[in-house]
Short mmCIF file of C-alpha atoms and ligand atoms in Angstrom, two decimals:
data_model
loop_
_atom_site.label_atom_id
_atom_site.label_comp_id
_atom_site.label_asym_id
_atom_site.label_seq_id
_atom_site.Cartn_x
_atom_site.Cartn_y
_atom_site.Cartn_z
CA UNK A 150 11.40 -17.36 -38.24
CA UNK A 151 9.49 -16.11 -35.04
CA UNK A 152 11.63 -15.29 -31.68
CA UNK A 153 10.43 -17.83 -29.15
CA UNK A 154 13.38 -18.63 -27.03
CA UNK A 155 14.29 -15.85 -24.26
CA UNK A 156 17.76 -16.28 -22.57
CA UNK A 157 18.15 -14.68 -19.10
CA UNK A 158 21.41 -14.76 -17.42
CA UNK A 159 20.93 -14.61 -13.79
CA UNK A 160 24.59 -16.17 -12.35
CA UNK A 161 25.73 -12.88 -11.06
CA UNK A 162 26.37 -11.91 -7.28
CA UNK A 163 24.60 -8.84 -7.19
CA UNK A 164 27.48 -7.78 -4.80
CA UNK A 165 26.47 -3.87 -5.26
CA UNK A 166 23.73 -4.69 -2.69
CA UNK A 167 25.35 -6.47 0.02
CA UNK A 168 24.42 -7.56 2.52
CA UNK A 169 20.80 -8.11 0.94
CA UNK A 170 22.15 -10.22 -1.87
CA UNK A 171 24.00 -12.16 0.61
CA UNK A 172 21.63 -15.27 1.09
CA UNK A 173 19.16 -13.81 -1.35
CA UNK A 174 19.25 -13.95 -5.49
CA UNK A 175 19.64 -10.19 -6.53
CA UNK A 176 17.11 -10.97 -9.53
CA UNK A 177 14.62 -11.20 -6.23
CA UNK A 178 14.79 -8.27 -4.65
CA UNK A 179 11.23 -6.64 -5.36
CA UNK A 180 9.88 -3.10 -6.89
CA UNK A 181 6.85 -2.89 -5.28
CA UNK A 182 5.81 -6.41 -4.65
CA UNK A 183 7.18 -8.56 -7.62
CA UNK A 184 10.38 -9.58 -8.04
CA UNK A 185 12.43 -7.67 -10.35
CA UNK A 186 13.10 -11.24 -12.55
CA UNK A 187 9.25 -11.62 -12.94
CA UNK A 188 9.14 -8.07 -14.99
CA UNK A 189 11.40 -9.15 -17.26
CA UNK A 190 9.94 -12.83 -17.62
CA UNK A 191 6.29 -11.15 -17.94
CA UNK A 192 7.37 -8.78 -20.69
CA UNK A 193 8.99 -11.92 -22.47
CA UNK A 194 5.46 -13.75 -22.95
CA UNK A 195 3.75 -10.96 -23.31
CA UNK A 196 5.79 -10.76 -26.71
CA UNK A 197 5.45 -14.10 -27.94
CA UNK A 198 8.21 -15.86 -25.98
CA UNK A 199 7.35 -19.89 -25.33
CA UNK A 200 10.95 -20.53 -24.00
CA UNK A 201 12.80 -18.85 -20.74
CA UNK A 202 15.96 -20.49 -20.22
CA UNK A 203 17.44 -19.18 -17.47
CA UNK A 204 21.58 -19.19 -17.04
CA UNK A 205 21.51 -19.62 -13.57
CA UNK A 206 24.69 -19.99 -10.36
CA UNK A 207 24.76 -21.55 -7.20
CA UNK A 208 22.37 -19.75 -4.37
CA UNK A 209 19.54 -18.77 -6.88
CA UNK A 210 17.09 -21.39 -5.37
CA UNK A 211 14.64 -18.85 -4.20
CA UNK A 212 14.32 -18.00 -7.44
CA UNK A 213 13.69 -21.30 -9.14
CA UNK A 214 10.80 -21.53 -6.47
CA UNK A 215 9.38 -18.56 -7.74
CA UNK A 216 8.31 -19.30 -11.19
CA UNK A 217 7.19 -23.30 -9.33
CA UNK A 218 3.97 -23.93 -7.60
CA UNK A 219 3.73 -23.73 -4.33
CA UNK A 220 1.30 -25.61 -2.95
CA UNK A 221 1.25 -25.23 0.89
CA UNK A 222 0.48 -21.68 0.42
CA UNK A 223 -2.27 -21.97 -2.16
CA UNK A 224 -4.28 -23.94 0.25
CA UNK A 225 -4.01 -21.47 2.71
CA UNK A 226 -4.78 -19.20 0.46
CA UNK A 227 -7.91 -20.80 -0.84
CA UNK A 228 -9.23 -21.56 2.75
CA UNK A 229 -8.59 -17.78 3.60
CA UNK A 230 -10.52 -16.87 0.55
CA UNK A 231 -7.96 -14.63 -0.52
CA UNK A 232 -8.88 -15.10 -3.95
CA UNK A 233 -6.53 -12.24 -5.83
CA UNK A 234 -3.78 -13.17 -3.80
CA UNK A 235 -4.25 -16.88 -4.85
CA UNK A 236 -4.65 -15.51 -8.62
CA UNK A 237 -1.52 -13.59 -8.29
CA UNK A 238 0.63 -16.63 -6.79
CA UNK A 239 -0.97 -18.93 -9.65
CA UNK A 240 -0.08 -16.88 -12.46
CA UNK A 241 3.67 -16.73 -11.80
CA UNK A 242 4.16 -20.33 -12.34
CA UNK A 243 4.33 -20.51 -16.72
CA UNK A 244 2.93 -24.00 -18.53
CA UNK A 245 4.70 -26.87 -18.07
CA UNK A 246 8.31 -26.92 -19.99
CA UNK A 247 8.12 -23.20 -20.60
CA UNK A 248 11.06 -22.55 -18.19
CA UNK A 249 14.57 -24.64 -18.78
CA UNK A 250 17.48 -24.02 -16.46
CA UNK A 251 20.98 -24.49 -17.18
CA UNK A 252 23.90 -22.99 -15.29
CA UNK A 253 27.24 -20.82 -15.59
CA UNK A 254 29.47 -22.36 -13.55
CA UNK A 255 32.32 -19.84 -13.19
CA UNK A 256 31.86 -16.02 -13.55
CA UNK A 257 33.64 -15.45 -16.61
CA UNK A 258 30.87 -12.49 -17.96
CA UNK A 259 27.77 -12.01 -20.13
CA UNK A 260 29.12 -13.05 -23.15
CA UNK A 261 29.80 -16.92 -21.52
CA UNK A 262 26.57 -16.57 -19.98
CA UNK A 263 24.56 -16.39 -23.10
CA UNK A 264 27.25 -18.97 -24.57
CA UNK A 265 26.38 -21.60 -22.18
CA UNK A 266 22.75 -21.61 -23.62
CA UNK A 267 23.80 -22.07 -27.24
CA UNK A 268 22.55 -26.12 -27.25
CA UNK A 269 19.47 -25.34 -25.98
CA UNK A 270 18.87 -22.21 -28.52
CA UNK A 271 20.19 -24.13 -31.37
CA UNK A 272 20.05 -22.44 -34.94
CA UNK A 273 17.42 -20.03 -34.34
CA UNK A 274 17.32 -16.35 -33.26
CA UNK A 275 16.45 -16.01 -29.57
CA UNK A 276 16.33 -12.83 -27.41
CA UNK A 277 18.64 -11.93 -24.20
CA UNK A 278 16.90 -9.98 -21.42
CA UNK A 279 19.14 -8.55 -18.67
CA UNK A 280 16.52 -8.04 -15.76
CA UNK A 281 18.66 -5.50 -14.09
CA UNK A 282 16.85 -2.98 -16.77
CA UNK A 283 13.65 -2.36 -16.19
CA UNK A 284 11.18 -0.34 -18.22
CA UNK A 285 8.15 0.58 -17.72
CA UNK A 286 6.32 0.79 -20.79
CA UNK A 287 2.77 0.58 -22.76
CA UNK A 288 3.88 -1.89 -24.90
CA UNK A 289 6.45 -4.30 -24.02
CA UNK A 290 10.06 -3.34 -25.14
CA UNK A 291 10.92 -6.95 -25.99
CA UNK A 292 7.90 -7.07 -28.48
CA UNK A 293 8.34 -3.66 -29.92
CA UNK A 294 12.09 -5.52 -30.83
CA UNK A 295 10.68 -8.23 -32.38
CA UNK A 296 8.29 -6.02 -34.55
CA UNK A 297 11.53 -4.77 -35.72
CA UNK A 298 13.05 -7.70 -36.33
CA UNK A 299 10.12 -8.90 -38.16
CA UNK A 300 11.02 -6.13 -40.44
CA UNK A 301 15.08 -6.04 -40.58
CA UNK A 302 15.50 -9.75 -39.97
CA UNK A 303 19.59 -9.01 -37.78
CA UNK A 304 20.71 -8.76 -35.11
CA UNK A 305 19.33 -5.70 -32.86
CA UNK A 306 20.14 -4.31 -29.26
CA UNK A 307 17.91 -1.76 -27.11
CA UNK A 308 19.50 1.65 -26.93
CA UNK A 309 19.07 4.94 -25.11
CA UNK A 310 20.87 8.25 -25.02
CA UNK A 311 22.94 8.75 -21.92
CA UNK A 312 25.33 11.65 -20.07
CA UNK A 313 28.42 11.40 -21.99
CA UNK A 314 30.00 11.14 -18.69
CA UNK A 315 28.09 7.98 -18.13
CA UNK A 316 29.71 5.90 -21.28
CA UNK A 317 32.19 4.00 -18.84
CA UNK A 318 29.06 1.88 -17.25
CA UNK A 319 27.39 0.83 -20.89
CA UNK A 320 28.59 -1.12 -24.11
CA UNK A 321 28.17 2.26 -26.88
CA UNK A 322 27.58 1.83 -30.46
CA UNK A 323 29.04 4.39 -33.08
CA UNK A 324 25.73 4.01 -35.76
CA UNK A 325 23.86 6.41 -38.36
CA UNK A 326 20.21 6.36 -38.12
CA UNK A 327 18.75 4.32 -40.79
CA UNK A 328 15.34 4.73 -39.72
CA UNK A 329 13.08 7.05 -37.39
CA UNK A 330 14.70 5.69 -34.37
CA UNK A 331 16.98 2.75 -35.96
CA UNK A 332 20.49 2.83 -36.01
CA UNK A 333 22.35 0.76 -38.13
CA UNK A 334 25.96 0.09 -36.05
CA UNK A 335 29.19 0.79 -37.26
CA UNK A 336 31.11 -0.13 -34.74
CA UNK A 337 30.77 -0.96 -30.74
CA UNK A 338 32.41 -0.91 -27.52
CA UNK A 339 32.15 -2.55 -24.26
CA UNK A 340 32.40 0.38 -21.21
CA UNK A 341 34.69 3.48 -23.44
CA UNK A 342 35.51 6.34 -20.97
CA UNK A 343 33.68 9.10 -22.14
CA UNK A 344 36.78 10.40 -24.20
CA UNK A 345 37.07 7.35 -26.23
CA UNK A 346 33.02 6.78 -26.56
CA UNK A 347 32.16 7.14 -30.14
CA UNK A 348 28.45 8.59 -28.86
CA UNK A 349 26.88 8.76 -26.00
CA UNK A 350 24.16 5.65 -27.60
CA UNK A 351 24.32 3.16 -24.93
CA UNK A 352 23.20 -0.38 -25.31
CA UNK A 353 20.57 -1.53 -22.65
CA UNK A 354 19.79 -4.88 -21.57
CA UNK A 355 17.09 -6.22 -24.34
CA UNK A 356 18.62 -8.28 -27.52
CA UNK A 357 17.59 -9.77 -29.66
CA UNK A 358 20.53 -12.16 -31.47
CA UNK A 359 21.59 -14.53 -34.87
CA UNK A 360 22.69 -17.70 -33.95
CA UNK A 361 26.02 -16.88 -35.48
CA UNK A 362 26.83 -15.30 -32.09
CA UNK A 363 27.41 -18.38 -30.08
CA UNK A 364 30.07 -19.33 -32.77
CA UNK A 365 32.17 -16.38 -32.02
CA UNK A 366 31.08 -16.14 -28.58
CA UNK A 367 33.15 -19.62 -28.36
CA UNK A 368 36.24 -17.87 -29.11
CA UNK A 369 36.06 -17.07 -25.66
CA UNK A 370 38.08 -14.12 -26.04
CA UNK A 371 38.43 -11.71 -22.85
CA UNK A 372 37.35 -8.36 -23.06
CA UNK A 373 36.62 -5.34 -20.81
CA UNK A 374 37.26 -6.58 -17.19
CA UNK A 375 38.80 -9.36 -18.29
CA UNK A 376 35.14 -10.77 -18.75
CA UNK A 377 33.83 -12.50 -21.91
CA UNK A 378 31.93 -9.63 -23.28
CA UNK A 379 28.77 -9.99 -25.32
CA UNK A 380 29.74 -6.24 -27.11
CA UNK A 381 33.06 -7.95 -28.20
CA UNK A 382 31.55 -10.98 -30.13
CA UNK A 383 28.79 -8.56 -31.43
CA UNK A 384 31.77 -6.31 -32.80
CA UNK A 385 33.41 -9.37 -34.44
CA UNK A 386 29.45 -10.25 -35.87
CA UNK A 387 29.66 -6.89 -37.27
CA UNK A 388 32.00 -8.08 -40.07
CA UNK A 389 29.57 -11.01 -40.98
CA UNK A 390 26.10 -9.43 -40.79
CA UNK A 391 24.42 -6.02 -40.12
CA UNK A 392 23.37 -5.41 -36.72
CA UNK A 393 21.01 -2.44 -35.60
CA UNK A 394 20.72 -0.23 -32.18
CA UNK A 395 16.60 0.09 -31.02
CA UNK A 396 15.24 3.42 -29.71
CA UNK A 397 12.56 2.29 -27.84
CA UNK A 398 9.77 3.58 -26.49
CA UNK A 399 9.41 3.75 -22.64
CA UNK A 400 11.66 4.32 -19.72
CA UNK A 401 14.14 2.13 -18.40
CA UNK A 402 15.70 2.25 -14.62
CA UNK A 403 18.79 0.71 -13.66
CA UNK A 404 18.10 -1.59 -10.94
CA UNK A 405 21.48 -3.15 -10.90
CA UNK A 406 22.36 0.25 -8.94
CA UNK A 407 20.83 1.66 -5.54
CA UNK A 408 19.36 5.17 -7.09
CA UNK A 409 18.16 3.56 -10.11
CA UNK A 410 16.41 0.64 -8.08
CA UNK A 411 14.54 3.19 -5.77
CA UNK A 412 13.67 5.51 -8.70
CA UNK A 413 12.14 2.05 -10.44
CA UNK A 414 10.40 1.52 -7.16
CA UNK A 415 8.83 5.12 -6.74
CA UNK A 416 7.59 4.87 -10.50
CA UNK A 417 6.31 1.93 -10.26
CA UNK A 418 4.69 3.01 -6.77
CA UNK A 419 3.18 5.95 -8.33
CA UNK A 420 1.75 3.69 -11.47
CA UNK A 421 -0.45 2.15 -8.77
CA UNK A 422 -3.31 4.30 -7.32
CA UNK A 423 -3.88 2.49 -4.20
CA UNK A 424 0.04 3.47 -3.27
CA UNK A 425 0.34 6.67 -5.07
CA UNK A 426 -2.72 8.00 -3.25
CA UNK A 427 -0.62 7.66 -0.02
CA UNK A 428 3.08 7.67 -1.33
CA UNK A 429 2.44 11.23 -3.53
CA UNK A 430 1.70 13.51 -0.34
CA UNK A 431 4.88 11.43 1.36
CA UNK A 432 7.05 11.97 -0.92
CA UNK A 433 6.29 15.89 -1.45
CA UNK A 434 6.94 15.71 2.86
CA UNK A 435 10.33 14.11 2.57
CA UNK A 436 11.67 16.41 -0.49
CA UNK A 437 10.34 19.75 1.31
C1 LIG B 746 25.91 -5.22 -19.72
C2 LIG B 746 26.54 -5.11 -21.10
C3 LIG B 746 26.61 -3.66 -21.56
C4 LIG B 746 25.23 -3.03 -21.50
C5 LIG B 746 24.61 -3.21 -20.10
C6 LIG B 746 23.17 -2.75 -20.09
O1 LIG B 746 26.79 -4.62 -18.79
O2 LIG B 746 27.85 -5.70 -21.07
O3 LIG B 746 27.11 -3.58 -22.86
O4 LIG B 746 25.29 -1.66 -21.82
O5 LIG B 746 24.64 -4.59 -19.69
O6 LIG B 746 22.62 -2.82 -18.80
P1 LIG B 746 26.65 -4.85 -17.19
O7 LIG B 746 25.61 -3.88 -16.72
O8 LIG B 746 26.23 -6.28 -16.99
O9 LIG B 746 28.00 -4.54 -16.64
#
């Protein structure tokens, strides 16, 4: 069965950057000039996805306008002749139906965030997409994933080496390679301090998930943080069916933090050679 439905939970209060986030959705806060959501929803169809269904709170209206048409500013757009910009504006908006909103209505973590989607998922696999992680890549992460899964037909998570001393901020898998770059998991856990991390293989935000999850994501069991954790029902999945860690290839950046959003924003920058003409020399100022 092919992986057409992409879940995206986007309830949080991006409270690590106050006082931007205050009247503004975190998922919109822009590396270079797109949104940070419309990454992760671009690397989703470029891989096949026909679904988004975004798990969405109260304030994320700006959002929801995003991905809509907006018609005012076309016009002006047209009758300025600003025909990239007008291209650019278009092309956000996905076909009709392609986009389904449903909501979390009390912040009880990512693990009753993706639960809250299960009706509209049904019995198929889907993929999760945390848009906080953002990698820049030649060929989407999402569809290098489903390649995989094509091939292994479980449950799989992104991975990356990190610090040891950086364990507390990640779920970490305990797993033995099983192929060049795929780790069959053992065993996982949601945020270990480094002394209790069985490796230092973090789990990054790309998923791709049985249906069986929702089942024992039901449970509603509290985890780390006293939030429903997705690691938890994916450790209690483990006894059922095989799941596998993904080394992927490209380079992810943290944007749920303040370093890891500007570093996405300087590569990014640089990627583009009208701003890295200009940014380049800048940058080599500031640092010297
Ligand atoms: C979530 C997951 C965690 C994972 C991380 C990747 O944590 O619970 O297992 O390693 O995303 O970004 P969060 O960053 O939402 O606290």
């Amino acid at each position: 069965m092919r992986i057409k439905k992409a879940v995206f939970p986007i309830a949080g209060l991006g409270t690590r950057f106050l006082p931007a986030t205050k009247a503004m959705p975190k998922e919109m806060l822009p590396v270079v000039d797109k949104p940070i959501i419309q990454y992760a929803v671009e690397e989703a169809l470029a891989s096949g996805i026909e679904q988004i269904i975004f798990v969405t709170g109260s304030g994320k209206g700006a959002l929801e306008d995003h991905f809509d048409t907006n018609l005012r500013l076309e016009k002006t757009l047209e009758e300025r002749k600003k025909t990239d910009l007008l291209q650019a504006v278009k092309s956000i908006v996905p076909s009709a139906s392609c986009i389904v909103y449903t909501r979390q209505s009390e912040p009880l973590g990512l693990g009753h965030a993706i639960w809250c989607a299960r009706d509209i998922v049904g019995d198929e696999p889907f993929a999760v997409l945390l848009a906080d992680d953002l990698i820049q890549s030649e060929v989407p992460v999402l569809y290098q994933m489903i390649n995989e899964f094509d091939r292994l037909r479980a449950s799989m998570m992104a991975i990356v080496e990190v610090p040891k001393e950086e364990t507390s901020r990640y779920g970490i898998i305990e797993g033995e390679e099983a192929f060049n770059g795929t780790f069959q998991v053992k065993s996982m856990v949601e945020k270990p301090e480094p002394e209790n991390a069985p490796s230092n293989l973090a789990v990054i935000g790309r998923y791709i998930l049985t249906p069986k999850i929702f089942k024992l994501l039901g449970k509603k069991q509290k985890g780390a943080g006293g939030e429903i954790q997705l690691t938890d029902a994916m450790s209690a999945l483990l006894e059922e069916q095989p799941i596998f860690g993904y080394k992927f290839k490209g380079r992810r950046f943290d944007c749920g933090d303040k370093a890891g959003f500007q570093m996405a924003n300087i590569a990014f920058s640089l990627e583009r050679p009208d701003i890295r003409e200009q940014l380049l020399p800048g940058l080599k100022k500031l640092i010297n």
